[in-house]
Amino acid sequence: MDLKILITWLIPLFPLSGWIIWGLLGKYFKGYSGYLASAFVSASFILSVVLLFIVANSHGYTDTIYPWIRAGIFKAGVSAVIDRLSVIMLVMVTGVSALVHIYSIGYMQGDKGFSRYFSFLNLFVFSMIMLVISNNLLLLYVFWEAVGFCSYILIGFWYEKKSASDAGKKAFIVNRVGDFGFVTGIFLLFVTAKTLNYEAVFKMVPSMPASAVTVIAILLFAGAVGKSAQFPLHVWLPDAMEGPTPVSALIHAATMVTAGVYMIARFHVIFSYSPFASEVVLAVGTFTAFMAAFIALTQFDIKRIIAYSTISQLGYMFMAVGIGSYTAGIFHLVSHAVFKGLLFLTAGSVMHGLSGELDLRKMGGLYSKMKTTAITFIIGGLALSGIPPFSGFFSKDAILADIYNKGFYFAWVVGEITALMTAFYIFRLIFLAFFAGSGMDKKLHAHESPKIMTYPMIILASFAVLIGFLGMPPFNDSIFYNFLHADFKNANNFAPAVNGFPWYILSLISVLAGLSGIYIAYLFYIKKSSLAEKIKTIFKPVYALSYNKLYIDRVYDAVIVKPLLSFAGFLWQAVDIRLIDGSVNGIASAFALFSAKTKKIQNGMLMSYVLTLSIGVAALLFYYFIR
C-alpha cells in the first residue's frame, strides 16, 4: 500500500480504536485512559502534519477503502478526498483535539465518568475526521449526524443534572430542523445529478438548471445554519455550555460548529453558481454576527459570553464564503479555532480555580492569583478583538477587506460595528474577572490550574500569536492564500472586486474599532465603574433587549415549544389513549362480552348440544328453501 494512502486511513483509525478500547475496557485502564486517548489523537495530529507536507509538495488524491453501496445507478463508497482544504482541516481538528484531550486529563480528574468521557471524545474526533475527508455526500451526511450525536452525548455528559440533559435534547432537536433541509438537498442533488460523488457533482453543476442549483444550495445551507448555530437556529449553542468546558472548547468552538463553513467551502462550485443563495449566506452571516455580539454585551456567565462570541465569529465566516472569499473564510476558521479554543480552556481554568463559579459578578482581582490563566486569556481576547499581531487581526481583516472591496458596504459597516462590540464584551469579561474590585465569595479560594491544564493553554496562546503571520497582508499574496486558493479555482466568481482600496487603510479602521471597544470597556469597568450603571439606566430598553437575548428563546417557547407540547398532549390523550387504545380495548371488551354469553352453550350437557345442532340444521334448511 502507498505510504500516503496508509497515513490517510491511520489518521481516523487511531481515535476510532480509542473509542472502542476506552468504551469497552475503560474501567481496567482507570486514570490512564486519558493519557492513552490523548496519545492516540496526538498520533493522528502528527500523521496529519506529515500528510500536509505530502500534499504541499505534490497533488491531492482520492482513495476508496470499501465500496459500501451499489444499488442500480446509485454508488457510494467509504472514500477519502485528500486535498489542500482537507489537510488544513485535518491539522486543525487533530491539533486542537490533542490539546483539549491533554487539558481534559486535569479538568476531568476524579470524575466517575472519566473513561466514558474520553471514549466519546475519541468518537467525536473520528467522526469529525471522516466528515472532513469524505468524498461523497452520503458519507458526509453519516458523519455530519455522527458529530451531532457526539455533541448531544457530551453536552448531556452530566446527565444527572436536568439542565444538562435538557440542553442536550435542545441541541439535538434544533439541529434536526436544519438537517431536514440538508438531507432534502442531498436527495434533490442526486435526482438532478444522478451521483453524490463530489468530483462528478462539480462537473455537472455548470450544466444544471439555475433554479435547481439555487434550491439545492439553500437546502444545504439550512444544514449549515443548524450545525454552525446561525440565526434562527442558534439557540442551542449557548445552552450547550452545560457540558464540560473542554467539550465546549473542542466541539462548540473549534471543530463541529465550523462544519457548516467547511461544507460550503467544499461545495463552493454549487454556491458560486447561485448568486442568490450566496447572498442569503451573506445576509444570514451578517445578521448573526451583529445579533450575537449585541447579546454578549450584557451577559454575566463567562461561558455563555464566549458561546455568543462563537456564534458571532461564525457569522463572519459565513460573510466570507457568502461573497465567494472562501480562502479568507477558511483562514478565519483556523484562526478562530485556535483563539476561541484558548478562550474556552482559560474560562475552564477560571472555573477550576473558583470551584465551578461562572458568574462575573462573583469574580474580580484574579490576575494576581491566576497569572498564567489571566495572561493567556488576555492573548485570546486580543486575538478575538483583531489587535495586531494576534491571529484575529489577520484573519478577520482579510474578510472585512474583501467585503468592502467587493462592494458590500452595508455588510462591511455592520462587520466593523460588530468588531467594536466584540472587543468591548471580551474585555468587559477580562476586566471584571481579573482586574476589577473583587466581588468574589470569601469561601472561594482562587488558585492556578495544574500544569497539565496550563500547558495546552500556553501552546494555544503561542499559536494565537504566530498563526496570523501565515495570512500576512496583503492577504491575496500570503502563504495561506497561495497554499489553499488553488482548491477554489473552479469557483464562478460572481462577486469580483469593484474597489482596490489599500488594505492598510481598511486594517487601520478595523484596529481602531477594536481598540475603541477595549477602551470603552476599560472606561466602564476600571476607570469609572459607575458609568456602566448610568449607561444601563439611560438605555434601559436596549439593555433589556440584549440581556434577555432579544427575547428569542421566549418567543420560540411561546410560539413553537408550548403549542407543540400541547399538541403532543392532545395526540397522547385524545388520539393515542382514547381513539387508538380505546378502539383496541373496545374490540377486546366486545369479544370478551360475546364470549361470556356464548360460553354458556358449552356446558357439557348432551341435550344442550343436540338442541344447538337442531337449531343450526333448521336454520340451514330454512335458508336453502327460501333462497
XYZ file of C-alpha atoms in Angstrom:
627
model
C 0.000 0.000 0.000
C 1.205 3.501 -0.847
C 2.533 5.377 2.220
C 0.188 8.345 1.794
C -2.819 6.009 1.498
C -1.749 4.202 4.663
C -1.405 7.532 6.512
C -4.806 8.650 5.221
C -6.632 5.778 6.906
C -4.447 5.614 10.012
C -5.491 9.161 10.929
C -9.146 8.194 11.657
C -8.190 4.684 12.806
C -6.385 5.890 15.951
C -9.374 7.732 17.531
C -11.763 5.004 16.348
C -9.642 2.434 18.188
C -9.595 4.682 21.236
C -13.398 4.894 21.267
C -13.719 1.106 21.175
C -10.979 0.422 23.727
C -11.988 3.031 26.334
C -15.675 2.267 25.791
C -15.283 -1.464 26.390
C -12.244 -1.673 28.653
C -12.049 1.775 30.218
C -12.667 0.502 33.733
C -9.463 -1.538 33.534
C -7.360 1.441 32.417
C -8.907 3.783 35.013
C -6.959 7.078 35.133
C -4.635 6.030 32.306
C -7.394 6.177 29.695
C -6.965 9.963 29.482
C -3.253 9.721 28.720
C -3.735 6.911 26.190
C -6.661 8.669 24.469
C -4.510 11.807 24.214
C -1.660 9.760 22.733
C -3.972 8.294 20.075
C -5.229 11.719 18.972
C -1.693 13.131 19.094
C -0.626 10.351 16.728
C -3.408 11.421 14.342
C -2.150 15.007 14.563
C 1.436 14.021 13.726
C 0.238 11.997 10.733
C -1.956 14.923 9.619
C 1.084 17.211 9.621
C 3.010 14.633 7.564
C 0.085 14.486 5.120
C 0.052 18.294 4.923
C 3.665 18.317 3.712
C 3.000 15.453 1.278
C 0.102 17.339 -0.321
C 2.004 20.642 -0.279
C 4.759 19.046 -2.381
C 2.515 17.086 -4.732
C -1.153 16.908 -5.697
C -4.337 15.882 -3.935
C -5.787 12.422 -4.396
C -8.785 10.228 -3.613
C -8.933 6.678 -2.305
C -11.720 4.180 -1.687
C -11.176 1.648 1.080
C -14.572 -0.073 0.755
C -17.276 0.092 -1.984
C -20.125 0.085 0.604
C -23.311 0.569 -1.503
C -24.131 -0.389 -5.098
C -27.836 -0.218 -5.985
C -28.743 0.469 -9.599
C -27.237 3.796 -10.614
C -26.526 4.704 -7.007
C -22.986 4.030 -5.838
C -21.296 5.203 -2.656
C -18.043 4.072 -1.147
C -16.108 4.676 2.038
C -13.752 7.004 0.236
C -11.499 9.907 1.115
C -10.580 13.107 -0.688
C -7.208 14.495 0.348
C -6.529 17.967 -0.976
C -5.262 21.216 0.480
C -8.592 22.107 2.065
C -8.975 18.734 3.796
C -5.373 18.604 5.099
C -5.672 22.086 6.605
C -8.858 20.978 8.345
C -7.225 17.718 9.474
C -4.290 19.521 11.079
C -6.633 21.977 12.801
C -9.085 19.322 14.053
C -6.478 16.854 15.326
C -4.164 19.554 16.735
C -6.822 21.319 18.796
C -8.316 17.944 19.765
C -4.974 16.688 21.079
C -4.522 19.770 23.278
C -8.101 19.537 24.556
C -7.595 15.849 25.395
C -4.465 16.672 27.409
C -6.227 19.561 29.172
C -9.152 17.250 29.979
C -6.917 14.911 31.975
C -6.610 17.608 34.628
C -10.068 19.099 34.216
C -11.960 15.775 34.465
C -9.714 14.217 37.107
C -11.796 12.339 39.669
C -14.982 12.337 37.581
C -16.769 8.982 37.775
C -17.311 9.030 34.008
C -13.618 9.657 33.222
C -13.150 6.760 30.750
C -16.605 7.264 29.231
C -15.724 10.910 28.606
C -12.538 10.078 26.707
C -14.280 7.316 24.785
C -16.876 9.721 23.397
C -14.244 12.419 22.847
C -12.296 9.943 20.691
C -15.503 9.023 18.851
C -16.100 12.691 18.099
C -12.582 13.162 16.717
C -13.016 10.079 14.488
C -16.378 11.372 13.232
C -15.017 14.853 12.547
C -12.023 13.454 10.649
C -14.312 11.317 8.488
C -16.605 14.299 7.854
C -13.601 16.293 6.620
C -12.176 13.619 4.293
C -15.472 12.180 2.976
C -15.613 12.070 -0.820
C -19.357 11.721 -1.311
C -22.431 13.322 0.191
C -23.830 10.139 1.725
C -20.677 9.517 3.750
C -20.567 13.210 4.636
C -24.148 13.041 5.911
C -23.463 9.938 8.015
C -20.635 11.669 9.864
C -22.467 15.001 9.866
C -25.036 13.230 12.030
C -22.333 11.358 13.980
C -20.699 14.581 15.188
C -24.170 15.821 16.137
C -24.749 12.646 18.136
C -21.415 13.103 19.927
C -22.357 16.699 20.673
C -25.657 15.509 22.197
C -23.886 12.868 24.313
C -21.187 15.234 25.577
C -23.489 18.208 26.249
C -25.524 15.922 28.475
C -22.445 14.163 29.871
C -23.515 15.048 33.428
C -26.986 13.683 32.717
C -27.954 13.710 36.394
C -28.375 17.494 36.021
C -31.711 18.305 34.385
C -30.260 21.432 32.785
C -27.554 19.340 31.093
C -29.924 16.673 29.773
C -32.358 19.362 28.584
C -29.538 21.211 26.803
C -28.502 18.009 25.023
C -32.054 17.399 23.842
C -32.407 21.013 22.719
C -29.220 20.797 20.632
C -30.343 17.514 19.088
C -33.861 18.699 18.223
C -32.867 22.128 16.871
C -30.243 20.537 14.637
C -32.871 18.181 13.230
C -34.606 21.202 11.707
C -31.532 22.221 9.739
C -30.587 18.632 8.935
C -34.013 18.025 7.370
C -33.176 20.716 4.833
C -29.683 19.289 4.411
C -30.792 15.741 3.619
C -33.550 17.075 1.319
C -30.867 18.982 -0.569
C -28.816 15.776 -0.883
C -31.846 13.909 -2.296
C -32.550 16.693 -4.782
C -28.897 16.786 -5.827
C -28.926 13.046 -6.514
C -32.156 13.318 -8.519
C -30.606 16.120 -10.575
C -27.016 14.893 -10.952
C -27.540 11.092 -10.602
C -24.480 10.920 -8.333
C -23.299 12.031 -4.907
C -19.577 11.851 -5.645
C -18.006 15.293 -5.182
C -15.965 15.420 -8.368
C -18.806 14.150 -10.551
C -21.271 16.594 -8.983
C -18.948 19.572 -9.504
C -18.519 18.713 -13.186
C -22.296 18.686 -13.683
C -23.144 21.905 -11.813
C -22.499 24.287 -14.759
C -24.984 22.325 -16.906
C -27.676 22.043 -14.215
C -30.740 24.358 -14.263
C -30.002 27.560 -12.347
C -33.179 27.198 -10.274
C -32.203 23.670 -9.206
C -28.720 24.834 -8.193
C -30.235 27.634 -6.101
C -32.715 25.361 -4.321
C -30.018 22.750 -3.628
C -27.626 25.396 -2.301
C -30.228 26.883 0.058
C -31.237 23.434 1.356
C -27.600 22.531 2.003
C -27.157 25.879 3.738
C -30.078 25.005 6.052
C -27.909 22.213 7.444
C -25.047 24.657 7.934
C -27.371 27.066 9.778
C -28.210 24.366 12.302
C -24.748 22.870 12.735
C -22.959 26.242 12.848
C -25.582 27.886 15.091
C -26.673 30.707 12.794
C -29.917 32.650 13.169
C -32.637 31.407 13.564
C -31.218 28.022 14.727
C -28.540 29.497 17.014
C -30.470 28.967 20.250
C -28.948 25.567 21.081
C -25.313 26.694 21.333
C -25.464 28.908 24.479
C -27.311 26.135 26.331
C -24.672 23.631 25.163
C -22.351 25.235 27.720
C -23.891 22.821 30.251
C -21.373 20.262 29.033
C -17.793 20.030 30.345
C -15.747 23.093 29.347
C -13.201 21.109 27.240
C -16.169 19.860 25.203
C -17.221 23.466 24.641
C -13.665 24.300 23.530
C -13.406 21.395 21.107
C -16.899 20.816 19.736
C -18.708 24.103 20.228
C -15.905 26.490 19.318
C -13.151 24.884 17.276
C -14.470 21.966 15.238
C -18.075 20.788 14.909
C -19.652 24.227 14.664
C -17.269 25.078 11.831
C -18.552 22.076 9.826
C -21.145 24.302 8.152
C -18.480 26.716 6.914
C -16.318 23.815 5.731
C -19.281 22.269 3.916
C -19.998 25.475 1.975
C -16.303 25.840 1.113
C -16.213 22.193 -0.011
C -19.292 22.773 -2.228
C -18.107 26.190 -3.401
C -18.883 25.247 -7.008
C -22.584 24.868 -6.183
C -22.782 28.115 -4.203
C -20.709 30.157 -6.639
C -23.153 29.270 -9.433
C -26.061 30.620 -7.380
C -25.593 34.324 -6.559
C -28.961 34.380 -4.786
C -28.041 31.513 -2.440
C -24.667 33.121 -1.742
C -26.360 36.399 -0.893
C -28.629 34.512 1.518
C -25.490 33.104 3.171
C -24.039 36.629 3.394
C -27.248 38.098 4.839
C -27.661 35.391 7.487
C -23.982 35.622 8.455
C -24.081 39.422 8.708
C -27.192 39.488 10.876
C -25.965 36.635 13.090
C -22.556 38.265 13.640
C -24.173 41.501 14.820
C -27.002 39.874 16.814
C -24.775 37.510 18.815
C -22.258 40.274 19.611
C -25.102 42.517 20.771
C -26.424 39.810 23.111
C -22.923 39.115 24.510
C -22.564 42.754 25.644
C -24.617 42.286 28.825
C -24.261 38.612 29.815
C -22.571 37.557 33.076
C -21.997 33.823 32.514
C -18.420 33.647 31.184
C -19.008 30.517 29.095
C -22.160 31.928 27.519
C -20.373 35.163 26.623
C -17.768 33.120 24.776
C -20.532 30.976 23.236
C -22.269 34.048 21.783
C -18.848 35.185 20.604
C -18.518 31.877 18.730
C -21.884 32.416 17.041
C -20.788 35.922 16.047
C -17.418 34.814 14.642
C -19.096 32.029 12.678
C -21.207 34.811 11.208
C -18.003 36.435 9.923
C -17.008 33.151 8.288
C -20.373 32.904 6.539
C -19.994 36.504 5.394
C -16.704 35.481 3.756
C -17.987 32.378 1.966
C -21.165 34.281 1.082
C -19.165 36.734 -1.069
C -17.002 33.996 -2.573
C -13.928 34.688 -0.379
C -13.571 31.034 0.543
C -9.876 31.218 1.398
C -10.419 34.134 3.800
C -13.304 32.250 5.423
C -11.212 29.123 5.972
C -8.312 31.188 7.312
C -10.608 32.765 9.906
C -11.974 29.274 10.670
C -8.454 28.051 11.526
C -7.516 31.235 13.393
C -10.777 31.173 15.340
C -10.298 27.514 16.286
C -7.030 28.456 17.981
C -8.019 31.584 19.891
C -11.576 30.503 20.709
C -10.391 27.104 21.902
C -7.924 29.049 24.048
C -10.661 31.277 25.475
C -12.800 28.299 26.450
C -9.879 26.494 28.058
C -8.945 29.607 30.048
C -12.586 30.009 31.076
C -12.453 26.397 32.265
C -9.289 27.223 34.194
C -11.131 30.098 35.915
C -13.948 27.710 36.797
C -11.455 25.149 38.069
C -9.800 27.772 40.255
C -13.145 29.023 41.601
C -14.849 25.682 42.280
C -17.072 25.905 39.201
C -18.163 29.557 39.515
C -19.301 31.148 36.226
C -20.875 34.456 37.262
C -18.723 37.513 36.518
C -20.397 39.397 39.363
C -18.794 36.974 41.826
C -15.292 37.396 40.416
C -12.623 40.067 40.406
C -8.946 40.590 41.104
C -7.965 37.152 39.808
C -4.854 38.323 37.956
C -2.567 38.090 40.982
C -3.841 34.608 41.846
C -4.064 33.073 38.364
C -1.396 34.816 36.279
C -0.933 32.119 33.638
C -4.681 31.884 33.093
C -5.016 35.668 33.016
C -2.192 36.241 30.514
C -3.367 33.509 28.142
C -6.954 34.775 28.474
C -5.801 38.292 27.522
C -3.927 36.904 24.492
C -7.113 35.123 23.394
C -9.095 38.325 23.953
C -6.656 40.393 21.875
C -6.817 37.834 19.062
C -10.614 37.869 19.147
C -10.595 41.681 19.133
C -8.465 41.777 15.989
C -5.484 43.578 17.532
C -2.129 43.069 15.746
C -0.017 40.969 15.775
C -2.524 38.381 17.006
C -4.191 35.960 14.578
C -7.650 37.510 14.620
C -6.245 40.728 13.185
C -5.049 38.984 10.024
C -7.994 36.623 9.526
C -10.897 38.945 10.347
C -9.391 41.884 8.457
C -8.965 39.711 5.361
C -12.736 39.095 5.439
C -13.694 42.731 6.054
C -11.322 43.979 3.346
C -12.819 41.580 0.783
C -16.347 42.578 1.808
C -15.526 46.248 1.254
C -13.609 45.761 -1.993
C -16.414 43.642 -3.461
C -18.892 46.434 -2.859
C -20.943 45.048 0.057
C -20.690 48.298 2.005
C -23.593 47.723 4.389
C -22.187 44.332 5.433
C -18.775 45.987 5.906
C -20.235 48.672 8.222
C -22.073 46.013 10.231
C -18.858 43.993 10.421
C -16.892 46.967 11.775
C -19.566 47.776 14.381
C -19.561 44.098 15.381
C -15.764 44.239 15.727
C -16.116 47.141 18.176
C -18.750 45.275 20.202
C -16.596 42.131 20.164
C -13.628 43.929 21.697
C -15.919 45.540 24.269
C -17.614 42.376 25.549
C -14.483 40.232 25.736
C -12.526 42.904 27.622
C -15.541 43.582 29.818
C -15.162 39.922 30.810
C -11.391 40.241 31.263
C -11.566 43.449 33.316
C -14.375 42.203 35.573
C -12.786 38.800 36.163
C -9.107 39.687 36.516
C -8.711 43.373 37.361
C -11.869 44.962 38.827
C -12.505 45.116 42.569
C -13.190 41.650 43.871
C -16.792 40.640 44.402
C -15.685 37.093 44.976
C -17.224 34.966 47.675
C -14.720 34.627 50.522
C -15.383 30.885 50.602
C -13.843 30.587 47.132
C -10.064 30.261 47.302
C -8.817 31.102 43.821
C -5.809 29.124 42.656
C -3.972 28.435 39.418
C -4.781 25.269 37.488
C -2.290 22.355 37.317
C 0.347 22.332 34.591
C -1.420 19.647 32.583
C -4.156 22.262 32.045
C -1.984 25.373 31.682
C 0.495 23.904 29.148
C -2.203 23.386 26.435
C -3.366 26.962 27.128
C 0.184 28.288 26.658
C 0.603 26.340 23.396
C -2.687 27.681 22.012
C -1.752 31.199 23.131
C 1.532 30.864 21.223
C -0.308 29.828 18.078
C -2.778 32.701 18.574
C 0.257 34.973 18.206
C 2.081 33.126 15.417
C -0.561 31.630 13.122
C -1.746 35.015 11.870
C 1.533 35.597 10.048
C 0.515 32.863 7.575
C -2.003 35.421 6.316
C 0.374 38.380 6.399
C -1.201 41.262 4.457
C -1.864 41.730 1.694
C -3.806 38.508 2.215
C -4.048 37.675 -1.504
C -0.261 37.237 -1.571
C 0.069 35.427 1.766
C 1.415 31.925 2.436
C -2.034 30.654 3.427
C -3.735 32.137 0.357
C -1.168 30.762 -2.072
C -1.400 27.320 -0.460
C -5.196 26.995 -0.445
C -6.525 29.191 -3.233
C -5.830 26.604 -5.936
C -8.578 24.403 -4.464
C -11.145 27.099 -5.280
C -10.081 27.740 -8.875
C -13.336 26.190 -10.172
C -15.478 28.723 -8.323
C -17.551 31.012 -10.510
C -16.518 34.431 -9.200
C -19.944 36.053 -9.113
C -18.729 38.951 -6.919
C -15.490 40.338 -8.399
C -13.695 43.177 -6.658
C -15.037 46.633 -7.563
C -12.529 48.549 -5.431
C -8.851 48.303 -4.803
C -8.861 50.230 -1.547
C -5.497 49.885 0.238
C -5.556 47.022 2.720
C -3.655 49.010 5.338
C -6.352 51.724 5.469
C -9.102 49.115 5.928
C -6.981 47.306 8.535
C -6.418 50.561 10.398
C -10.175 51.132 10.592
C -10.685 47.612 11.981
C -7.895 48.040 14.541
C -9.344 51.382 15.652
C -12.745 49.711 16.078
C -11.139 47.013 18.265
C -9.115 49.477 20.323
C -12.219 51.650 20.806
C -14.130 48.678 22.180
C -11.293 47.871 24.595
C -11.053 51.488 25.751
C -14.817 51.746 26.343
C -14.681 48.553 28.416
C -11.747 49.997 30.408
C -13.648 53.246 30.918
C -16.828 51.471 32.105
C -15.329 48.785 34.330
C -11.952 50.079 35.552
C -11.609 53.859 35.320
C -15.233 54.926 36.017
C -17.156 51.860 37.100
C -20.242 53.924 37.910
C -20.506 54.927 34.249
C -21.713 51.467 33.225
C -24.702 51.721 35.581
C -25.563 55.189 34.250
C -25.492 53.984 30.657
C -27.560 50.965 31.664
C -30.210 53.270 33.184
C -30.260 55.672 30.222
C -30.581 52.904 27.657
C -32.682 50.577 29.771
C -34.877 49.195 26.915
C -31.796 48.471 24.769
C -30.021 46.868 27.750
C -33.064 44.699 28.464
C -33.183 43.623 24.821
C -29.545 42.490 24.965
C -29.737 40.958 28.451
C -32.854 38.950 27.533
C -31.219 37.709 24.306
C -33.683 39.600 22.085
C -36.406 37.512 23.780
C -35.869 34.910 21.055
C -35.982 31.952 23.479
C -39.220 33.282 24.977
C -40.754 33.764 21.520
C -39.754 30.239 20.488
C -41.145 28.897 23.746
C -44.468 30.670 23.252
C -44.852 30.143 19.505
C -43.249 26.723 18.978
C -42.444 24.780 22.160
C -45.660 25.222 24.157
C -48.036 24.739 21.174
C -46.137 21.592 20.173
C -46.241 20.267 23.736
C -49.983 20.985 23.865
C -50.497 19.285 20.513
C -48.423 16.315 21.676
C -50.549 16.147 24.824
C -53.684 16.145 22.665
C -52.322 13.335 20.492
C -51.422 11.377 23.622
C -54.704 11.808 25.494
C -57.269 12.031 22.672
C -55.750 10.049 19.828
C -53.443 7.532 21.478
C -55.307 6.748 24.687
C -58.941 7.356 23.710
C -59.049 6.619 19.980
C -56.341 4.010 19.365
C -56.180 2.336 22.792
C -59.944 2.841 23.177
C -60.665 1.090 19.862
C -58.379 -1.837 20.636
C -59.693 -2.173 24.193
C -63.282 -1.745 22.976
C -62.965 -4.555 20.438
C -61.348 -6.764 23.082
C -64.174 -5.942 25.550
C -66.839 -6.713 22.925
C -65.331 -10.108 22.199
C -64.961 -10.761 25.914
C -68.655 -9.967 26.433
C -69.669 -12.125 23.460
C -67.525 -14.979 24.781
C -69.019 -14.628 28.235
C -72.539 -15.007 26.793
C -71.793 -17.796 24.349
C -69.686 -19.897 26.702
C -72.916 -20.998 28.408
C -73.636 -23.129 25.364
C -70.580 -25.194 26.159
C -71.990 -26.550 29.432
C -71.127 -30.266 28.983
C -74.817 -31.401 28.715
C -75.703 -33.655 25.748
C -79.266 -32.286 25.459
C -77.935 -28.747 25.017
C -75.609 -29.837 22.207
C -78.470 -31.730 20.442
C -80.710 -28.647 20.734
C -77.996 -26.356 19.352
C -77.331 -28.757 16.460
C -81.055 -28.969 15.670
C -81.399 -25.173 15.595
C -78.422 -24.934 13.241
C -79.794 -27.585 10.876
C -83.209 -25.894 10.868
C -81.602 -22.557 10.041
C -79.681 -24.065 7.106
C -82.812 -25.793 5.749
C -84.797 -22.586 6.066
C -82.119 -20.658 4.135
C -81.981 -23.384 1.435
C -85.747 -23.319 0.753
C -86.231 -19.547 0.725
C -83.255 -18.507 -1.385
